[in-house]
Amino acid sequence: IVNHGTISDAIKEDVSNHVIEKLESGRLGIYDDDFSNHLDLFTDAHYFDLAENHIKSFDSFFRKQGETATQANKVRRCELKDIDLAFMTDWNVSLTQIYSYIGAMYGLCVDNHKSVMDMSLDELQVEIMNRSEDKNLDSIRSFIDRFSLKERNNPLVAPDGYKNYEVYPWAYNREFSYLRRCIIQYQSNGEIYCVFGFRALISAAHQTHFLVNEGKLKHGGVAIDKLQGDILSEKGKIFNEEVRSFLKTIPDYLVADYDVSIKKNGNLTADKDYGDIDVFVYDKKHNCVFNIECKNTSVAKNAKEMRKEIDDYLGENKKDNKKSLAQKHYRRHCWLRDNIKQVREFFKIENDVCVYSFLVTATSIPTTFLRKEKLPLPIFSFNDVKVKGVDYIYGEIISFFKN
């Protein structure tokens, strides 16, 4: 069911073009060699990213922990105030309270030597209150409701106000999944009971933390959505600086210390706002300028997310007039090419130079492989830049623009 549902979504979202036919045996033959091959290449690149990231972070486990941990905790406490306020506004329970209540339920399982427990809703509320420092009954009720799966007449039909995709078992990050909602509610003799296990509680806490920090927590509310946007914006700035700092280590590169604006009274003067250049580089060795757009992108995990990623980057199915990420960057590329004198003055270059534009993503993305022929500009993962090297990237850029 999960496999067929995944294929169905891939076809529906126009991510793949599977062939489905009835075989002589009576079974269905389902295949799309191009899609499978592209996905295999993406999978290889993704695992390469994972391995490189683990290698990069390995030494952090052996650093002196006192000073680093103190600094990190200050940042977390500062951010947590904003996070708690957003959750309290939209869910009537803060993120701190959520972790506290999950911890209380976990302790309840451990103290009773049970991996799974079953008790009435009223009993659970009392137990959480007795075991938590925060004894806000309204917030406890809101927490239980937000993290509960309730009985439905049809398991493939979502509750009112939600699309059915939010209950499909093959859909990643669906609202009504056991990974998101770790309490099972059922009724018996007119009373509501709750079933929960300590492993599922831990998983739900981890998943909530991950979704908030990745900006992927759906149905959060106005305040939570704004919070996630702020978090992603800050992570984007950090990623820009990470790319910039790395490129500054290349001897032949002259790298601007800041995002370069193209607008009236900007760093580069234009008739309108063309947005900022995230990382602006002059390659003295090859006498060319790189206009780099950085995207701190997380990995698309299913066909629906791949579809959104393709639309965001290339604008294939956009119903509004907003330009895609690649289109916006290509517009900047054309402006720089047409205003090469300003580019030369910015870097104090006397000779004519070429401008090459490309995108750098925090991790490999499916779009690079599934829509390779439709890319208006090259896209590289940051690990490609760091591991394969800038000479490799330069060769790929030259090849791209020649074609």
Coordinates of C-alpha atoms in Angstrom, one line a residue:
I1 CA 0.0 0.0 0.0
V2 CA 2.8 2.4 1.0
N3 CA 4.8 1.7 -2.2
H4 CA 1.8 2.1 -4.5
G5 CA 0.7 5.2 -2.7
T6 CA 4.2 6.7 -3.1
I7 CA 4.1 5.9 -6.9
S8 CA 0.6 7.3 -7.2
D9 CA 1.8 10.6 -5.6
A10 CA 4.9 10.7 -7.9
I11 CA 2.6 10.4 -11.0
K12 CA 0.0 12.8 -9.7
E13 CA 2.6 15.4 -8.8
D14 CA 4.2 15.0 -12.3
V15 CA 7.5 14.1 -10.6
S16 CA 7.8 10.8 -12.6
N17 CA 6.2 9.2 -15.7
H18 CA 5.7 5.6 -14.6
V19 CA 4.5 3.0 -17.0
I20 CA 1.9 0.7 -15.5
E21 CA 0.9 -2.4 -17.4
K22 CA -0.7 -5.8 -16.7
L23 CA 1.7 -8.6 -17.1
E24 CA 0.9 -12.1 -18.4
S25 CA 1.0 -13.4 -14.8
G26 CA -1.8 -11.0 -14.0
R27 CA 0.3 -8.9 -11.8
L28 CA 1.0 -5.2 -12.4
G29 CA 4.3 -4.1 -13.9
I30 CA 5.2 -0.6 -12.7
Y31 CA 8.4 1.1 -13.8
D32 CA 10.1 4.3 -14.8
D33 CA 13.8 3.8 -15.5
D34 CA 14.6 7.5 -15.9
F35 CA 13.0 8.4 -12.6
S36 CA 14.7 5.5 -10.8
N37 CA 18.1 6.3 -12.3
H38 CA 17.8 9.9 -11.3
L39 CA 16.6 9.0 -7.8
D40 CA 19.5 6.6 -7.4
L41 CA 22.0 9.4 -8.3
F42 CA 20.3 11.7 -5.8
T43 CA 20.4 9.0 -3.1
D44 CA 24.1 8.5 -3.7
A45 CA 24.7 12.2 -3.4
H46 CA 22.5 12.4 -0.3
Y47 CA 24.4 9.7 1.5
F48 CA 27.7 11.3 0.5
D49 CA 26.4 14.5 2.2
L50 CA 25.5 12.6 5.3
A51 CA 28.9 11.0 5.5
E52 CA 30.7 14.3 5.0
N53 CA 28.5 16.1 7.6
H54 CA 29.2 13.3 10.2
I55 CA 32.9 13.5 9.5
K56 CA 32.8 17.3 9.9
S57 CA 30.9 17.2 13.2
F58 CA 32.8 14.3 14.7
D59 CA 35.5 16.3 16.4
S60 CA 32.9 18.4 18.2
F61 CA 32.1 15.5 20.5
F62 CA 35.6 15.7 21.9
R63 CA 36.0 19.4 22.6
K64 CA 36.0 20.9 26.0
Q65 CA 32.3 21.0 27.0
G66 CA 32.1 23.6 29.8
E67 CA 32.5 26.9 27.9
T68 CA 30.9 25.7 24.7
A69 CA 27.8 24.3 26.4
T70 CA 27.4 27.5 28.5
Q71 CA 27.4 29.7 25.3
A72 CA 25.0 27.3 23.5
N73 CA 22.6 27.3 26.5
K74 CA 22.5 31.1 26.4
V75 CA 21.4 31.0 22.8
R76 CA 18.8 28.4 23.4
R77 CA 17.3 30.2 26.4
C78 CA 17.1 33.4 24.4
E79 CA 15.4 31.6 21.4
L80 CA 13.2 29.5 23.6
K81 CA 11.3 32.6 25.0
D82 CA 10.2 33.4 21.4
I83 CA 9.3 29.8 20.7
D84 CA 7.3 29.4 23.9
L85 CA 5.4 32.6 23.2
A86 CA 4.5 31.4 19.7
F87 CA 3.3 28.0 20.8
M88 CA 1.3 29.4 23.7
T89 CA -0.3 31.9 21.3
D90 CA -1.4 29.2 18.8
W91 CA -1.6 26.0 20.8
N92 CA -2.2 27.2 24.3
V93 CA 0.8 25.2 25.4
S94 CA 4.4 26.2 25.2
L95 CA 7.2 24.1 23.7
T96 CA 8.8 23.9 27.2
Q97 CA 5.5 22.6 28.6
I98 CA 5.3 20.1 25.8
Y99 CA 8.7 18.6 26.7
S100 CA 7.8 18.7 30.4
Y101 CA 4.5 16.9 29.9
I102 CA 6.2 14.3 27.6
G103 CA 8.8 13.8 30.3
A104 CA 6.1 13.3 32.9
M105 CA 4.4 10.6 30.8
Y106 CA 7.8 9.0 30.1
G107 CA 8.5 8.9 33.9
L108 CA 5.1 7.4 34.5
C109 CA 5.9 4.5 32.2
V110 CA 9.3 4.0 33.8
D111 CA 8.0 4.1 37.3
N112 CA 5.4 1.5 36.5
H113 CA 7.9 -0.7 34.6
K114 CA 5.7 -0.6 31.5
S115 CA 6.6 0.2 27.9
V116 CA 3.0 1.0 27.1
M117 CA 0.3 2.3 29.4
D118 CA -3.5 2.6 29.2
M119 CA -5.5 4.9 31.5
S120 CA -8.5 7.3 31.4
L121 CA -8.1 10.8 30.1
D122 CA -8.9 12.2 33.5
E123 CA -6.3 10.0 35.2
L124 CA -3.6 11.0 32.7
Q125 CA -4.3 14.7 33.3
V126 CA -3.9 14.2 37.0
E127 CA -0.7 12.2 36.6
I128 CA 0.9 14.8 34.3
M129 CA -0.1 17.6 36.8
N130 CA 1.4 15.7 39.7
R131 CA 4.6 15.0 37.9
S132 CA 5.2 18.5 36.3
E133 CA 6.4 21.7 37.8
D134 CA 4.0 23.5 35.5
K135 CA 0.5 22.6 36.7
N136 CA -1.6 24.5 34.1
L137 CA -4.6 22.2 33.5
D138 CA -5.7 24.1 30.4
S139 CA -2.2 23.7 28.9
I140 CA -2.2 20.0 29.8
R141 CA -5.5 19.5 28.1
S142 CA -4.3 21.3 25.0
F143 CA -1.1 19.2 24.9
I144 CA -3.0 16.0 25.1
D145 CA -5.5 17.1 22.4
R146 CA -2.7 18.3 20.1
F147 CA -0.7 15.0 20.5
S148 CA -3.6 12.6 20.3
L149 CA -4.9 10.3 17.5
K150 CA -8.6 9.9 17.9
E151 CA -11.0 7.3 16.5
R152 CA -12.2 7.9 12.9
N153 CA -14.9 6.1 10.9
N154 CA -12.5 5.8 8.0
P155 CA -8.8 5.8 8.6
L156 CA -8.1 7.3 5.1
V157 CA -10.5 10.2 5.6
A158 CA -9.0 13.2 7.5
P159 CA -11.0 15.1 10.2
D160 CA -12.8 18.2 9.3
G161 CA -10.5 21.1 8.3
Y162 CA -7.7 18.8 7.0
K163 CA -7.0 17.3 3.6
N164 CA -6.9 13.5 3.3
Y165 CA -3.2 13.6 2.5
E166 CA -2.7 14.3 6.2
V167 CA -3.7 10.7 7.0
Y168 CA -2.2 8.8 4.1
P169 CA 0.3 6.3 5.6
W170 CA 2.9 6.9 2.8
A171 CA 2.9 10.7 3.3
Y172 CA 5.9 12.1 5.2
N173 CA 5.2 14.7 7.8
R174 CA 1.5 14.2 7.8
E175 CA -0.5 15.7 10.6
F176 CA -2.1 12.5 11.8
S177 CA 0.9 10.2 12.1
Y178 CA 2.0 8.2 15.2
L179 CA 5.3 9.9 14.9
R180 CA 3.6 13.3 15.4
R181 CA 0.7 12.3 17.7
C182 CA 1.9 9.7 20.2
I183 CA -1.2 9.3 22.3
I184 CA -4.0 7.0 21.1
Q185 CA -7.5 7.9 22.3
Y186 CA -10.5 5.6 22.4
Q187 CA -13.8 5.4 24.1
S188 CA -15.2 2.7 26.4
N189 CA -18.4 2.8 28.3
G190 CA -18.7 6.5 27.6
E191 CA -15.3 7.4 29.0
I192 CA -12.2 8.5 27.0
Y193 CA -9.0 6.4 27.5
C194 CA -5.4 7.1 26.4
V195 CA -2.8 4.6 25.3
F196 CA 0.9 5.7 25.1
G197 CA 4.4 4.2 25.1
F198 CA 7.6 5.8 26.3
R199 CA 9.4 5.1 22.9
A200 CA 6.7 6.9 21.0
L201 CA 6.8 9.8 23.4
I202 CA 10.5 10.3 22.8
S203 CA 10.1 10.1 19.1
A204 CA 7.3 12.7 19.1
A205 CA 9.5 15.1 21.1
H206 CA 12.4 14.6 18.7
Q207 CA 10.1 15.0 15.7
T208 CA 8.5 18.2 17.0
H209 CA 11.9 19.7 17.7
F210 CA 13.1 18.7 14.2
L211 CA 10.0 20.1 12.4
V212 CA 10.1 23.5 14.2
N213 CA 13.9 24.0 13.5
E214 CA 13.5 22.9 9.8
G215 CA 10.4 25.2 9.4
K216 CA 8.3 22.2 8.5
L217 CA 5.7 22.1 11.3
K218 CA 2.4 22.3 9.5
H219 CA -0.9 23.6 10.9
G220 CA 1.0 25.4 13.6
G221 CA -0.9 28.7 13.4
V222 CA 0.0 32.3 12.5
A223 CA 2.5 32.9 15.3
I224 CA 4.3 29.5 14.9
D225 CA 4.5 30.0 11.1
K226 CA 6.1 33.4 11.6
L227 CA 8.5 31.9 14.1
Q228 CA 9.5 29.2 11.7
G229 CA 10.1 31.8 9.0
D230 CA 12.3 33.8 11.4
I231 CA 14.3 30.6 12.3
L232 CA 14.8 29.7 8.6
S233 CA 15.8 33.3 7.8
E234 CA 18.5 33.2 10.5
K235 CA 19.7 29.8 9.4
G236 CA 19.9 31.2 5.9
K237 CA 22.2 34.0 7.0
I238 CA 24.4 31.6 8.9
F239 CA 24.7 29.4 5.8
N240 CA 25.6 32.4 3.6
E241 CA 28.4 33.2 6.0
E242 CA 29.6 29.6 6.1
V243 CA 29.9 29.5 2.3
R244 CA 31.5 33.0 2.3
S245 CA 34.0 32.0 5.0
F246 CA 35.0 28.8 3.1
L247 CA 35.5 30.6 -0.2
K248 CA 37.7 33.2 1.6
T249 CA 40.2 30.4 2.2
I250 CA 40.8 30.0 -1.5
P251 CA 44.0 32.0 -2.3
D252 CA 42.9 33.2 -5.7
Y253 CA 39.4 34.3 -4.5
L254 CA 38.5 37.9 -3.5
V255 CA 35.2 37.6 -1.6
A256 CA 32.9 40.4 -0.6
D257 CA 32.4 40.5 3.2
Y258 CA 28.6 41.1 3.0
D259 CA 25.5 40.5 0.9
V260 CA 25.7 42.8 -2.1
S261 CA 22.5 44.7 -2.9
I262 CA 21.4 45.6 -6.4
K263 CA 18.9 48.5 -6.2
K264 CA 18.6 52.3 -6.1
N265 CA 21.3 53.5 -3.7
G266 CA 22.5 49.9 -3.2
N267 CA 26.0 48.5 -3.3
L268 CA 25.4 48.2 -7.1
T269 CA 23.1 50.8 -8.5
A270 CA 20.0 49.7 -10.5
D271 CA 16.7 51.2 -11.6
K272 CA 14.8 48.7 -9.3
D273 CA 15.5 46.2 -6.6
Y274 CA 17.0 43.0 -8.0
G275 CA 17.6 41.4 -4.6
D276 CA 20.9 40.7 -2.9
I277 CA 23.8 38.7 -4.1
D278 CA 24.5 36.3 -1.2
V279 CA 28.1 35.6 -2.0
F280 CA 30.0 37.8 -4.5
V281 CA 33.5 36.5 -5.6
Y282 CA 36.2 37.5 -8.0
D283 CA 38.3 34.6 -9.2
K284 CA 41.7 36.2 -10.0
K285 CA 43.0 32.9 -11.5
H286 CA 40.3 32.6 -14.2
N287 CA 39.5 36.4 -14.3
C288 CA 35.8 35.9 -13.7
V289 CA 33.2 36.9 -11.2
F290 CA 30.9 34.4 -9.4
N291 CA 27.3 35.5 -8.4
I292 CA 26.3 32.9 -5.9
E293 CA 22.8 32.3 -4.4
C294 CA 22.9 30.2 -1.2
K295 CA 20.0 28.1 -0.1
N296 CA 19.9 26.3 3.3
T297 CA 17.6 23.7 1.9
S298 CA 16.5 20.5 3.7
V299 CA 16.1 17.2 1.9
A300 CA 12.7 16.5 0.1
K301 CA 11.5 13.2 1.5
N302 CA 8.6 12.3 -0.8
A303 CA 7.0 13.1 -4.1
K304 CA 4.9 16.0 -2.7
E305 CA 8.0 17.7 -1.2
M306 CA 9.9 17.1 -4.5
R307 CA 7.1 18.7 -6.4
K308 CA 7.2 21.8 -4.1
E309 CA 11.0 21.9 -4.4
I310 CA 10.9 21.8 -8.2
D311 CA 8.2 24.5 -8.3
D312 CA 10.2 26.7 -5.8
Y313 CA 13.4 26.4 -7.8
L314 CA 12.1 26.3 -11.4
G315 CA 8.5 27.6 -11.2
E316 CA 7.0 24.7 -13.2
N317 CA 3.5 24.7 -11.7
K318 CA 3.4 28.1 -10.0
K319 CA -0.1 29.6 -10.3
D320 CA 1.0 33.1 -9.3
N321 CA 3.3 35.5 -11.1
K322 CA 6.1 35.2 -8.6
K323 CA 9.4 34.2 -10.1
S324 CA 11.1 31.0 -9.0
L325 CA 14.4 31.0 -7.1
A326 CA 16.4 30.2 -10.2
Q327 CA 14.5 32.8 -12.3
K328 CA 15.2 35.5 -9.7
H329 CA 18.9 34.6 -9.7
Y330 CA 19.0 34.4 -13.5
R331 CA 17.5 37.9 -13.6
R332 CA 20.4 39.1 -11.3
H333 CA 22.8 37.3 -13.6
C334 CA 21.5 39.1 -16.7
W335 CA 21.7 42.5 -14.9
L336 CA 25.3 41.9 -13.8
R337 CA 26.3 40.8 -17.4
D338 CA 24.7 44.0 -18.8
N339 CA 26.3 46.2 -16.1
I340 CA 29.8 44.7 -16.2
K341 CA 31.3 48.2 -15.6
Q342 CA 29.8 48.4 -12.1
V343 CA 31.0 44.8 -11.4
R344 CA 34.6 45.8 -12.4
E345 CA 34.4 48.9 -10.2
F346 CA 33.2 47.0 -7.2
F347 CA 36.2 44.6 -7.3
K348 CA 38.6 47.3 -8.8
I349 CA 39.2 45.1 -11.9
E350 CA 40.9 46.8 -14.8
N351 CA 40.3 44.2 -17.5
D352 CA 37.1 42.8 -18.9
V353 CA 35.7 39.9 -16.9
C354 CA 33.0 37.2 -17.3
V355 CA 30.2 36.7 -14.9
Y356 CA 29.0 33.2 -13.9
S357 CA 26.0 32.6 -11.7
F358 CA 25.1 29.5 -9.8
L359 CA 23.3 28.3 -6.7
V360 CA 24.8 26.5 -3.7
T361 CA 22.5 24.4 -1.5
A362 CA 23.2 23.1 2.0
T363 CA 22.6 19.6 0.8
S364 CA 22.0 17.8 -2.5
I365 CA 18.5 18.3 -3.8
P366 CA 16.3 16.0 -6.1
T367 CA 15.7 18.9 -8.5
T368 CA 19.3 18.9 -9.6
F369 CA 18.9 15.3 -10.9
L370 CA 15.2 15.2 -11.8
R371 CA 15.2 18.4 -13.9
K372 CA 18.8 18.6 -14.9
E373 CA 18.0 19.6 -18.5
K374 CA 15.7 22.4 -17.4
L375 CA 18.0 24.2 -15.0
P376 CA 18.6 27.8 -16.1
L377 CA 21.7 27.9 -13.9
P378 CA 24.0 25.3 -12.3
I379 CA 23.1 24.0 -8.8
F380 CA 25.8 22.5 -6.5
S381 CA 25.7 21.2 -3.0
F382 CA 28.0 22.8 -0.5
N383 CA 29.8 19.5 -0.1
D384 CA 30.5 19.4 -3.8
V385 CA 32.2 22.8 -3.5
K386 CA 34.2 21.7 -0.4
V387 CA 35.1 18.2 -1.3
K388 CA 35.4 18.1 -5.1
G389 CA 37.0 21.5 -5.1
V390 CA 36.6 24.9 -6.7
D391 CA 38.5 23.8 -9.9
Y392 CA 35.9 21.1 -10.4
I393 CA 33.1 23.6 -9.9
Y394 CA 34.7 26.0 -12.3
G395 CA 34.9 23.3 -14.9
E396 CA 31.3 22.3 -14.5
I397 CA 30.2 26.0 -14.7
I398 CA 32.2 26.5 -18.0
S399 CA 30.6 23.4 -19.4
F400 CA 27.1 24.5 -18.4
F401 CA 27.4 27.9 -19.9
K402 CA 29.0 26.6 -23.1
N403 CA 25.9 24.4 -23.7

